[in-house]
Short mmCIF file of C-alpha atoms and ligand atoms in Angstrom, two decimals:
data_model
loop_
_atom_site.label_atom_id
_atom_site.label_comp_id
_atom_site.label_asym_id
_atom_site.label_seq_id
_atom_site.Cartn_x
_atom_site.Cartn_y
_atom_site.Cartn_z
CA MET A 1 89.30 24.84 166.46
CA GLY A 2 86.62 25.67 168.96
CA SER A 3 84.17 28.39 169.70
CA PHE A 4 83.90 31.29 172.17
CA LYS A 5 87.48 32.27 171.43
CA LEU A 6 86.63 35.85 172.20
CA GLY A 7 84.89 35.07 175.49
CA LYS A 8 87.64 36.36 177.77
CA MET A 9 87.98 39.65 175.98
CA THR A 10 84.24 40.20 175.87
CA LEU A 11 83.91 39.47 179.59
CA ARG A 12 86.71 41.89 180.33
CA SER A 13 84.99 44.67 178.47
CA LEU A 14 81.72 43.82 180.19
CA PHE A 15 83.23 44.74 183.56
CA GLY A 16 85.81 47.28 182.46
CA LYS A 17 85.48 51.01 181.89
CA PRO A 18 83.67 51.90 178.69
CA GLU A 19 85.90 52.78 175.74
CA THR A 20 83.65 55.58 174.58
CA VAL A 21 82.86 58.91 176.18
CA LEU A 22 79.45 60.50 176.45
CA TYR A 23 80.02 63.33 173.97
CA PRO A 24 79.24 66.25 174.29
CA VAL A 25 78.73 65.91 178.05
CA GLN A 26 82.23 64.48 178.34
CA THR A 27 85.11 65.24 176.03
CA ARG A 28 88.48 63.62 175.54
CA PRO A 29 91.61 65.61 176.29
CA MET A 30 93.04 67.16 173.13
CA PRO A 31 96.67 66.38 172.44
CA GLU A 32 99.01 69.34 172.30
CA GLY A 33 99.76 69.26 168.60
CA LEU A 34 96.17 68.73 167.47
CA LYS A 35 95.26 70.55 164.31
CA GLY A 36 92.09 72.29 165.39
CA HIS A 37 91.80 75.73 163.87
CA VAL A 38 94.07 78.46 162.54
CA SER A 39 94.47 81.62 164.51
CA ASN A 40 96.38 84.76 163.72
CA ASN A 41 98.34 87.02 166.01
CA ILE A 42 97.22 90.05 164.07
CA GLU A 43 99.75 92.39 165.72
CA GLU A 44 102.56 90.50 164.01
CA CYS A 45 100.82 90.03 160.67
CA ILE A 46 101.98 92.29 157.87
CA LEU A 47 99.05 91.40 155.56
CA CYS A 48 101.45 90.16 152.91
CA GLY A 49 98.95 87.63 151.58
CA ILE A 50 101.34 84.67 151.33
CA CYS A 51 99.02 82.52 153.44
CA GLN A 52 96.18 83.29 151.06
CA LYS A 53 98.28 82.19 148.09
CA ARG A 54 99.47 78.96 149.69
CA CYS A 55 96.14 77.83 151.09
CA PRO A 56 94.89 74.91 148.96
CA THR A 57 91.23 75.61 149.75
CA GLU A 58 91.15 79.38 149.43
CA ALA A 59 89.99 79.66 153.00
CA ILE A 60 92.02 82.75 153.83
CA THR A 61 91.29 86.23 152.54
CA VAL A 62 93.71 89.05 153.15
CA ASP A 63 92.68 92.60 152.34
CA LYS A 64 95.63 94.89 152.68
CA LYS A 65 93.66 98.08 151.96
CA ALA A 66 90.95 97.42 154.53
CA GLY A 67 93.50 95.96 156.92
CA THR A 68 91.62 92.70 157.47
CA TRP A 69 92.62 89.06 157.61
CA SER A 70 89.90 86.44 157.63
CA VAL A 71 89.70 82.66 157.65
CA ASP A 72 86.69 80.54 156.82
CA GLY A 73 86.84 77.72 159.34
CA PHE A 74 84.39 75.69 157.28
CA ARG A 75 86.60 75.74 154.19
CA CYS A 76 89.84 75.21 156.07
CA ILE A 77 91.12 71.63 156.04
CA GLN A 78 93.70 72.15 158.80
CA CYS A 79 96.58 71.29 156.52
CA GLY A 80 98.86 73.77 158.24
CA ALA A 81 100.40 75.09 155.01
CA CYS A 82 99.67 78.69 155.96
CA VAL A 83 101.18 78.25 159.41
CA ARG A 84 104.41 76.91 157.92
CA GLU A 85 104.62 79.55 155.22
CA CYS A 86 103.90 82.76 157.12
CA PRO A 87 107.08 84.85 157.01
CA LYS A 88 106.26 86.57 160.31
CA HIS A 89 105.22 83.34 162.09
CA SER A 90 102.06 85.09 163.16
CA LEU A 91 99.80 82.11 162.41
CA THR A 92 99.35 79.22 164.82
CA MET A 93 97.32 76.04 164.84
CA GLU A 94 95.21 75.91 167.97
CA PRO A 95 94.22 72.51 169.40
CA THR A 96 90.46 73.15 169.50
CA TYR A 97 88.05 72.45 166.70
CA THR A 98 85.80 75.03 165.11
CA ALA A 99 82.50 74.92 166.96
CA PRO A 100 79.47 73.68 165.05
CA ALA A 101 77.29 76.46 163.68
CA ALA A 102 74.08 76.87 161.73
CA THR A 103 75.65 79.06 159.06
CA LYS A 104 79.07 78.99 157.51
CA THR A 105 80.76 82.23 158.35
CA ALA A 106 84.33 83.39 158.08
CA PHE A 107 86.17 84.73 161.07
CA THR A 108 87.63 88.16 160.34
CA MET A 109 90.32 90.06 162.20
CA ASN A 110 91.14 93.74 161.79
CA LYS A 111 94.70 94.85 161.93
CA PRO A 112 94.70 97.59 164.55
CA GLN A 113 95.22 100.94 162.87
CA PRO A 114 98.35 102.67 164.18
CA SER A 115 97.57 105.69 166.37
CA GLU A 116 98.57 109.30 165.51
CA GLU A 117 101.62 109.15 167.77
CA GLU A 118 102.79 105.86 166.25
CA LEU A 119 102.38 107.27 162.77
CA ALA A 120 104.28 110.38 163.76
CA ALA A 121 107.03 108.29 165.36
CA LYS A 122 107.29 106.19 162.21
CA ALA A 123 107.49 109.27 159.98
CA ALA A 124 110.15 110.80 162.22
CA GLU A 125 112.11 107.55 162.07
CA ARG A 126 111.92 107.52 158.31
CA GLU A 127 113.09 111.09 158.05
CA ALA A 128 115.99 110.38 160.38
CA ARG A 129 116.97 107.41 158.19
CA ILE A 130 116.87 109.55 155.05
CA ALA A 131 118.94 112.27 156.68
CA ALA A 132 121.51 109.71 157.84
CA ALA A 133 121.73 108.23 154.34
CA LYS A 134 122.17 111.68 152.83
CA ALA A 135 124.95 112.52 155.30
CA ALA A 136 126.71 109.23 154.52
CA LYS A 137 126.49 109.91 150.81
CA ALA A 138 127.91 113.38 151.20
CA ALA A 139 130.78 111.98 153.30
CA ARG A 140 131.50 109.34 150.63
CA GLU A 141 131.58 111.92 147.89
CA ALA A 142 133.85 114.15 149.94
CA ALA A 143 136.23 111.19 150.43
CA LYS A 144 136.20 110.50 146.69
CA GLU A 145 137.05 114.11 145.86
CA GLN A 146 139.92 113.99 148.32
CA ASP A 147 141.25 110.83 146.64
CA ALA A 148 141.09 112.50 143.23
CA MET I 1 69.59 23.32 136.63
CA GLY I 2 67.32 26.32 137.10
CA LYS I 3 66.82 29.33 134.94
CA ALA I 4 69.46 32.09 135.15
CA THR I 5 68.38 35.19 137.09
CA VAL I 6 70.18 38.51 137.46
CA ILE I 7 70.42 39.91 140.96
CA PRO I 8 71.69 43.47 141.31
CA PHE I 9 74.12 43.94 144.20
CA GLY I 10 75.01 47.46 145.38
CA PRO I 11 75.97 50.26 144.94
CA GLN I 12 74.20 50.51 148.26
CA HIS I 13 74.34 47.33 150.22
CA PRO I 14 74.33 46.72 153.97
CA VAL I 15 77.56 44.77 153.94
CA LEU I 16 79.56 47.06 151.74
CA PRO I 17 79.99 50.75 152.40
CA GLU I 18 81.55 51.11 148.97
CA PRO I 19 79.71 52.20 145.81
CA LEU I 20 80.30 49.03 143.82
CA HIS I 21 77.56 47.62 141.66
CA LEU I 22 77.55 43.99 140.58
CA ASP I 23 75.13 42.18 138.36
CA LEU I 24 75.13 38.67 139.72
CA VAL I 25 73.87 36.09 137.25
CA VAL I 26 72.68 33.25 139.43
CA GLU I 27 71.36 29.80 138.74
CA ASP I 28 69.57 28.46 141.80
CA GLU I 29 71.90 29.61 144.59
CA ARG I 30 75.09 29.58 142.54
CA VAL I 31 76.66 32.62 140.90
CA ILE I 32 77.67 31.82 137.36
CA GLU I 33 78.70 35.22 136.09
CA VAL I 34 79.51 38.60 137.60
CA ILE I 35 79.45 41.92 135.78
CA PRO I 36 81.03 44.70 137.85
CA GLN I 37 80.35 48.38 137.40
CA ILE I 38 82.01 51.32 139.07
CA GLY I 39 81.89 55.05 138.39
CA PHE I 40 79.26 56.29 140.82
CA ILE I 41 81.48 58.74 142.65
CA HIS I 42 84.09 59.87 140.16
CA ARG I 43 85.76 62.97 141.58
CA GLY I 44 88.23 64.07 138.93
CA LEU I 45 91.08 64.57 141.38
CA GLU I 46 93.76 63.96 138.76
CA LYS I 47 92.50 66.92 136.81
CA LEU I 48 93.04 69.16 139.82
CA VAL I 49 96.82 69.23 139.22
CA GLU I 50 96.05 72.03 136.79
CA LYS I 51 94.61 74.19 139.55
CA ARG I 52 96.69 73.26 142.59
CA ASP I 53 100.46 73.54 142.59
CA ILE I 54 102.74 70.62 143.43
CA HIS I 55 102.76 71.42 147.14
CA GLN I 56 99.04 71.99 147.42
CA PHE I 57 98.30 68.79 145.55
CA ILE I 58 99.63 66.74 148.48
CA TYR I 59 96.44 67.62 150.32
CA VAL I 60 94.38 66.53 147.35
CA ALA I 61 96.32 63.27 146.95
CA GLU I 62 95.72 62.56 150.61
CA ARG I 63 92.00 62.72 150.07
CA ILE I 64 91.96 59.97 147.46
CA CYS I 65 91.30 57.54 150.25
CA GLY I 66 90.38 57.99 153.86
CA ILE I 67 92.13 54.85 154.99
CA CYS I 68 95.42 54.93 153.11
CA SER I 69 95.52 58.74 153.15
CA PHE I 70 99.07 58.80 154.41
CA GLY I 71 100.16 56.29 151.76
CA HIS I 72 98.82 58.44 148.95
CA SER I 73 100.55 61.58 150.17
CA LEU I 74 103.75 59.57 150.53
CA GLY I 75 103.50 57.98 147.08
CA TYR I 76 102.76 61.33 145.49
CA ALA I 77 105.60 63.11 147.31
CA GLU I 78 108.10 60.38 146.37
CA THR I 79 107.10 60.64 142.72
CA VAL I 80 107.48 64.41 142.61
CA GLU I 81 110.79 64.16 144.47
CA ASP I 82 112.01 61.78 141.75
CA LEU I 83 110.78 64.22 139.15
CA MET I 84 112.90 67.04 140.59
CA GLY I 85 115.77 64.96 141.96
CA VAL I 86 115.19 65.98 145.58
CA GLU I 87 117.14 64.18 148.30
CA VAL I 88 115.20 63.35 151.43
CA PRO I 89 117.11 62.96 154.72
CA LYS I 90 117.17 59.46 156.17
CA ARG I 91 115.29 60.43 159.31
CA ALA I 92 112.41 61.78 157.26
CA GLN I 93 112.37 58.57 155.22
CA TYR I 94 112.24 56.47 158.37
CA LEU I 95 109.46 58.60 159.84
CA ARG I 96 107.49 58.24 156.63
CA VAL I 97 107.82 54.46 156.77
CA ILE I 98 106.83 54.41 160.44
CA TRP I 99 103.65 56.38 159.70
CA HIS I 100 102.96 54.28 156.65
CA GLU I 101 103.27 51.04 158.60
CA LEU I 102 101.02 52.46 161.30
CA SER I 103 98.46 53.14 158.58
CA ARG I 104 98.80 49.56 157.43
CA ILE I 105 98.05 48.34 160.95
CA HIS I 106 95.00 50.57 161.22
CA SER I 107 93.81 49.67 157.73
CA HIS I 108 94.12 45.93 158.36
CA LEU I 109 92.38 46.23 161.72
CA LEU I 110 89.59 48.18 160.06
CA TRP I 111 89.31 45.54 157.40
CA MET I 112 89.32 42.68 159.90
CA GLY I 113 86.48 44.43 161.69
CA LEU I 114 84.49 44.83 158.49
CA GLY I 115 85.20 41.21 157.60
CA ALA I 116 83.91 40.07 160.99
CA ASP I 117 80.86 42.26 160.51
CA ALA I 118 80.22 40.67 157.12
CA PHE I 119 80.09 37.18 158.51
CA GLY I 120 78.05 38.35 161.44
CA PHE I 121 80.55 38.36 164.32
CA GLU I 122 79.67 41.71 165.88
CA ALA I 123 81.78 41.39 169.03
CA LEU I 124 84.90 40.72 166.98
CA PHE I 125 84.09 43.73 164.80
CA MET I 126 83.88 46.01 167.82
CA HIS I 127 87.12 44.72 169.31
CA CYS I 128 89.04 45.20 166.05
CA TRP I 129 87.86 48.78 165.83
CA ARG I 130 88.61 49.37 169.47
CA LEU I 131 92.23 48.44 168.86
CA ARG I 132 92.28 50.56 165.74
CA GLU I 133 91.41 53.62 167.82
CA ARG I 134 94.72 53.19 169.66
CA ILE I 135 96.57 53.60 166.37
CA LEU I 136 94.50 56.66 165.51
CA ASP I 137 95.44 58.08 168.91
CA ILE I 138 99.11 57.67 167.97
CA PHE I 139 98.44 59.54 164.75
CA GLU I 140 96.65 62.29 166.61
CA ALA I 141 99.49 62.72 169.06
CA THR I 142 102.23 62.70 166.43
CA THR I 143 100.67 64.58 163.51
CA GLY I 144 97.64 66.38 164.91
CA GLY I 145 95.15 64.54 162.73
CA ARG I 146 93.44 61.18 163.13
CA VAL I 147 92.70 60.27 159.53
CA ILE I 148 94.08 62.98 157.28
CA LEU I 149 97.56 63.53 158.59
CA SER I 150 99.14 66.17 156.29
CA ALA I 151 102.50 65.03 157.60
CA VAL I 152 104.49 64.79 154.37
CA ASN I 153 105.87 67.61 152.26
CA ILE I 154 107.93 67.45 149.11
CA GLY I 155 111.43 67.11 150.49
CA GLY I 156 110.72 65.71 153.92
CA VAL I 157 108.11 65.60 156.63
CA ASN I 158 106.35 68.40 158.47
CA ARG I 159 106.81 67.22 162.02
CA ASP I 160 109.51 65.34 163.80
CA ILE I 161 108.77 62.70 166.40
CA GLU I 162 111.03 62.89 169.45
CA ASP I 163 113.06 59.75 170.15
CA SER I 164 111.38 59.33 173.53
CA GLU I 165 108.02 59.51 171.82
CA LEU I 166 109.10 56.91 169.26
CA TYR I 167 110.02 54.50 172.07
CA ALA I 168 106.66 55.22 173.68
CA ILE I 169 104.97 54.31 170.41
CA VAL I 170 106.84 51.01 170.27
CA ASP I 171 105.80 50.27 173.86
CA LYS I 172 102.22 51.08 172.99
CA LEU I 173 102.34 48.77 169.98
CA GLU I 174 103.80 46.00 172.13
CA GLY I 175 100.89 46.53 174.50
CA ILE I 176 98.45 46.25 171.61
CA ARG I 177 100.15 43.07 170.44
CA GLY I 178 98.81 41.06 173.39
CA GLU I 179 95.20 42.06 172.75
CA TYR I 180 95.77 41.62 169.05
CA HIS I 181 96.79 37.99 169.63
CA GLU I 182 93.49 37.38 171.36
CA ILE I 183 91.63 38.83 168.37
CA CYS I 184 93.71 36.76 165.95
CA ASN I 185 93.01 33.70 168.03
CA ALA I 186 89.32 34.30 167.37
CA PHE I 187 89.91 34.80 163.65
CA VAL I 188 92.21 31.85 163.13
CA ASN I 189 90.96 29.30 165.63
CA ASP I 190 87.26 29.98 165.99
CA TYR I 191 85.10 27.35 164.46
CA SER I 192 82.39 29.76 163.28
CA VAL I 193 84.88 31.93 161.36
CA ALA I 194 86.45 28.94 159.65
CA SER I 195 83.05 27.56 158.67
CA ARG I 196 82.26 30.76 156.77
CA LEU I 197 85.64 31.26 155.08
CA VAL I 198 87.55 28.02 154.47
CA GLY I 199 87.52 27.06 150.81
CA VAL I 200 85.39 30.09 149.82
CA GLY I 201 86.40 32.22 146.84
CA TYR I 202 89.43 30.17 145.86
CA LEU I 203 91.92 31.67 143.42
CA SER I 204 94.93 29.62 142.30
CA GLN I 205 98.42 31.04 141.97
CA GLU I 206 98.27 30.79 138.15
CA GLU I 207 94.99 32.71 138.06
CA ALA I 208 96.27 35.34 140.46
CA GLU I 209 99.38 35.83 138.35
CA ALA I 210 97.48 35.88 135.06
CA LEU I 211 95.04 38.48 136.40
CA CYS I 212 97.88 40.62 137.83
CA MET I 213 96.59 40.58 141.38
CA VAL I 214 98.40 42.70 143.95
CA GLY I 215 98.58 43.03 147.69
CA PRO I 216 97.44 40.61 150.37
CA PHE I 217 94.89 39.23 147.92
CA ALA I 218 97.72 38.00 145.66
CA ARG I 219 99.95 36.95 148.51
CA ALA I 220 97.21 34.70 149.85
CA SER I 221 97.45 32.89 146.49
CA ASN I 222 101.21 32.52 146.93
CA VAL I 223 102.27 35.34 144.59
CA ALA I 224 105.52 36.57 146.16
CA TYR I 225 105.14 40.25 145.31
CA ASP I 226 105.28 43.12 147.74
CA CYS I 227 106.59 46.56 146.74
CA ARG I 228 108.30 46.85 150.08
CA MET I 229 110.79 44.28 148.76
CA LEU I 230 112.05 46.92 146.33
CA GLY I 231 113.57 48.64 149.35
CA ARG I 232 112.72 52.25 148.67
CA GLY I 233 113.30 54.78 151.45
CA GLY I 234 113.37 53.32 154.94
CA TYR I 235 112.43 49.86 153.67
CA GLY I 236 115.91 49.48 152.16
CA ASP I 237 117.46 49.42 155.62
CA LEU I 238 115.41 46.56 156.99
CA GLU I 239 117.53 43.56 157.98
CA ASN I 240 115.42 41.07 156.24
CA PHE I 241 112.03 41.58 154.74
CA GLN I 242 110.00 38.65 153.47
CA PRO I 243 106.48 39.02 152.14
CA ILE I 244 103.90 36.96 154.01
CA LEU I 245 102.51 34.26 151.80
CA SER I 246 99.93 31.55 151.93
CA ASP I 247 99.25 28.92 149.28
CA GLU I 248 95.65 28.23 150.24
CA GLY I 249 94.15 30.95 148.05
CA ASP I 250 90.76 31.14 149.81
CA CYS I 251 89.09 33.81 151.95
CA TYR I 252 90.53 32.24 155.08
CA ALA I 253 94.09 32.56 153.72
CA ARG I 254 93.48 36.25 153.01
CA VAL I 255 92.44 36.79 156.61
CA LYS I 256 95.53 34.97 157.84
CA VAL I 257 97.89 36.92 155.57
CA ARG I 258 96.52 40.24 156.77
CA ALA I 259 96.56 39.11 160.38
CA ALA I 260 100.25 38.25 160.05
CA GLU I 261 101.03 41.50 158.23
CA VAL I 262 99.92 43.54 161.22
CA GLU I 263 102.57 41.82 163.33
CA GLN I 264 105.10 42.29 160.58
CA SER I 265 104.35 46.02 160.54
CA ILE I 266 104.86 46.23 164.30
CA ASP I 267 108.25 44.52 163.85
CA ILE I 268 109.22 46.91 161.04
CA ILE I 269 108.37 49.94 163.20
CA LYS I 270 110.34 48.47 166.08
CA GLU I 271 113.39 47.87 163.92
CA LEU I 272 113.32 51.32 162.33
CA VAL I 273 112.88 53.06 165.66
CA SER I 274 115.92 51.22 167.02
CA LYS I 275 118.14 52.56 164.24
CA ILE I 276 116.63 55.90 163.29
CA PRO I 277 119.38 58.42 162.40
CA HIS I 278 119.38 62.12 163.36
CA ASP I 279 119.98 63.99 160.13
CA GLY I 280 116.99 66.31 160.14
CA ILE I 281 113.52 66.00 158.71
CA GLY I 282 114.11 67.87 155.47
CA GLU I 283 112.36 70.97 154.29
CA LYS I 284 109.96 71.91 151.56
CA SER I 285 111.72 71.85 148.21
CA LYS I 286 111.86 75.13 146.28
CA LEU I 287 112.38 73.51 142.86
CA THR I 288 109.87 73.22 140.07
CA PRO I 289 109.65 70.18 137.81
CA ALA I 290 111.37 70.58 134.45
CA ASP I 291 109.38 70.67 131.24
CA GLY I 292 108.82 67.14 129.98
CA ALA I 293 110.35 65.45 133.03
CA MET I 294 108.62 62.20 133.92
CA ALA I 295 108.73 59.97 136.95
CA SER I 296 106.90 56.91 138.15
CA ASN I 297 106.85 55.10 141.43
CA VAL I 298 105.19 52.17 143.15
CA LEU I 299 104.24 51.97 146.79
CA GLU I 300 102.84 49.08 148.79
CA GLN I 301 99.57 50.35 150.17
CA PRO I 302 97.65 48.27 152.70
CA ARG I 303 95.60 46.94 149.77
CA GLY I 304 98.50 46.32 147.43
CA GLU I 305 100.67 48.02 144.88
CA CYS I 306 99.73 51.57 143.97
CA TYR I 307 101.34 53.09 140.91
CA TYR I 308 102.06 56.81 140.48
CA PHE I 309 103.09 58.70 137.40
CA ALA I 310 103.86 62.40 137.09
CA ARG I 311 104.91 64.64 134.22
CA GLY I 312 106.15 68.19 134.65
CA ASN I 313 105.73 71.15 132.31
CA GLY I 314 108.21 73.64 133.74
CA THR I 315 105.67 75.45 135.92
CA LYS I 316 104.76 74.88 139.52
CA ASN I 317 101.78 72.82 138.42
CA LEU I 318 102.17 69.32 137.05
CA ASP I 319 101.20 68.50 133.52
CA ARG I 320 99.76 65.13 134.41
CA MET I 321 99.35 63.07 137.52
CA ARG I 322 98.14 59.53 137.40
CA MET I 323 97.52 57.00 140.13
CA ARG I 324 96.48 53.43 139.69
CA THR I 325 95.15 52.11 142.94
CA PRO I 326 95.31 48.48 144.10
CA THR I 327 91.56 47.94 144.00
CA SER I 328 91.34 48.65 140.28
CA GLN I 329 94.00 45.97 139.85
CA ASN I 330 92.13 43.52 142.00
CA LEU I 331 88.63 43.87 140.54
CA ALA I 332 89.34 41.30 137.82
CA GLY I 333 90.48 38.79 140.41
CA MET I 334 87.44 39.49 142.53
CA VAL I 335 85.16 38.74 139.60
CA LYS I 336 87.04 35.51 138.99
CA ALA I 337 86.86 34.51 142.66
CA LEU I 338 83.11 35.17 142.67
CA GLU I 339 82.36 32.89 139.76
CA GLY I 340 80.84 29.65 140.94
CA CYS I 341 80.37 30.69 144.57
CA GLU I 342 77.21 30.49 146.66
CA LEU I 343 75.08 33.62 146.72
CA ALA I 344 75.47 33.84 150.51
CA ASP I 345 79.27 33.96 150.19
CA VAL I 346 79.30 36.94 147.82
CA PRO I 347 79.75 39.60 150.56
CA ASN I 348 82.60 37.68 152.17
CA ILE I 349 84.49 37.28 148.92
CA ILE I 350 84.06 40.93 148.00
CA LEU I 351 85.27 41.98 151.41
CA THR I 352 88.33 39.76 151.41
CA ILE I 353 89.86 41.69 148.53
CA ASP I 354 89.46 44.74 150.80
CA PRO I 355 87.86 46.85 148.08
CA CYS I 356 88.27 50.59 148.16
CA ILE I 357 86.11 51.72 145.29
CA SER I 358 86.48 55.36 146.27
CA CYS I 359 90.23 55.01 145.64
CA CYS I 360 89.48 53.59 142.21
CA GLU I 361 87.50 56.65 141.25
CA ARG I 362 89.90 59.44 141.85
S1 SF4 X 1 101.41 85.08 155.63
FE1 SF4 X 1 101.49 85.74 157.77
S2 SF4 X 1 102.08 87.90 157.68
FE2 SF4 X 1 101.41 87.32 155.61
S3 SF4 X 1 99.23 87.87 155.56
FE3 SF4 X 1 99.34 85.73 156.18
S4 SF4 X 1 99.34 85.79 158.40
FE4 SF4 X 1 99.83 87.86 157.72
S1 SF4 X 2 95.35 75.28 157.46
FE1 SF4 X 2 95.44 74.88 155.26
S2 SF4 X 2 93.32 75.03 154.58
FE2 SF4 X 2 93.39 75.96 156.61
S3 SF4 X 2 93.66 78.13 156.21
FE3 SF4 X 2 95.71 77.25 156.48
S4 SF4 X 2 96.41 76.71 154.42
FE4 SF4 X 2 94.18 77.06 154.29
#
């Protein structure tokens, strides 16, 4: 028994560097895997709505008709369920926290509408596919008739 | 002998950040009867199983307690895995135990700090919490969260820890060990700590057994019960696990048991890291619990045994989920330990059971 058992440690911290940082003037480095906020690579997203279904806090809203995907950073609990479940892997967890704000607002992203040319290209592609399928079917039927 | 007076204690009290209310019946300076009351912050989390499916409920279970958050997600996941007969790869089991033992270290350090604060040793409080931050840094680096980790899923874990990182964690813990010894030296050998805690709040082994105490509180009264002995998951592969006991039964013994458990946890992590297998971390199970299937499970939380029960109903939601947390087990013992103590010792005795009233009121 005795007293001042902590003397050495206390003296050390008296002359050492402080343990705390002067937030917000100074900040600590964020580790790579930090769960800060969810972000979406909207180009990849197909607006399937799986993330909305899996989210335990109903923070995500997907509107397929309007082509929007939005997340409410103030509802989100950074569980990462949406990131793991997205079939297109378009969601990522970024290592920075949502900034403080006076009002709680959701962050909305618009899926870029495809341009005329893209639409035309897509339609042409579809038609080509249909034509190819039709040709294949005709060939199959011809083969069958030959067999018979 | 003076007249009996009732002194209300809590639910808001400087020494106790927990919403616990006690009616202390005192005669002069001595407490002769204690009537506890809880229920100020009931949250109805168990009811939420009806709204959140089995995978979403992990994040609810985690929020039962801010300190043993990882433990609750682990206990819940293990119960649901039993319910559906899911096999978890060994590596995932080891990682779960490693995180769980890290939470025990941080919980005990937090508690030691609060204990020091309660008997007025501010410097010791600060140093305990300073060390605790190191553990939280490990959590942050390995799971991305400091308190709520969201690292477990039903069937495995969400993130792997690289082997090199695991060795770095062990090195870090070994580094902490030196400073931790200095802190323990203050707890165990300092005259002022002993003068506040020795012989205070004594509970004999018979009383502890009769009142079904759990956790370090029971082990300080020589009750040899620790759920880790049951050897579930990674615990089954430990060479030799012995619960830490003391037969003194007072507040001082409870401090010593917890102080030794931190070292034990470091040793467990070290041992598991040295023999961790590489068979994957498992993936989220696609099963749903069968109608009427039931499973129960116990897990040694930092505060003691926590019991989980789940019943399925054939859908992706559970029919019933029940947790019984260690503090609700220990309240009866706390009341017993308080009887006959000095009024000034009340905060110390309450703190040495490490109460987590918020856990009690899911
Ligand atoms: S799950 Fe992925 S692809 Fe589907 S809506 Fe969400 S972000 Fe888009
Ligand atoms: S991280 Fe979790 S809470 Fe946040 S949006 Fe994704 S699923 Fe919802």
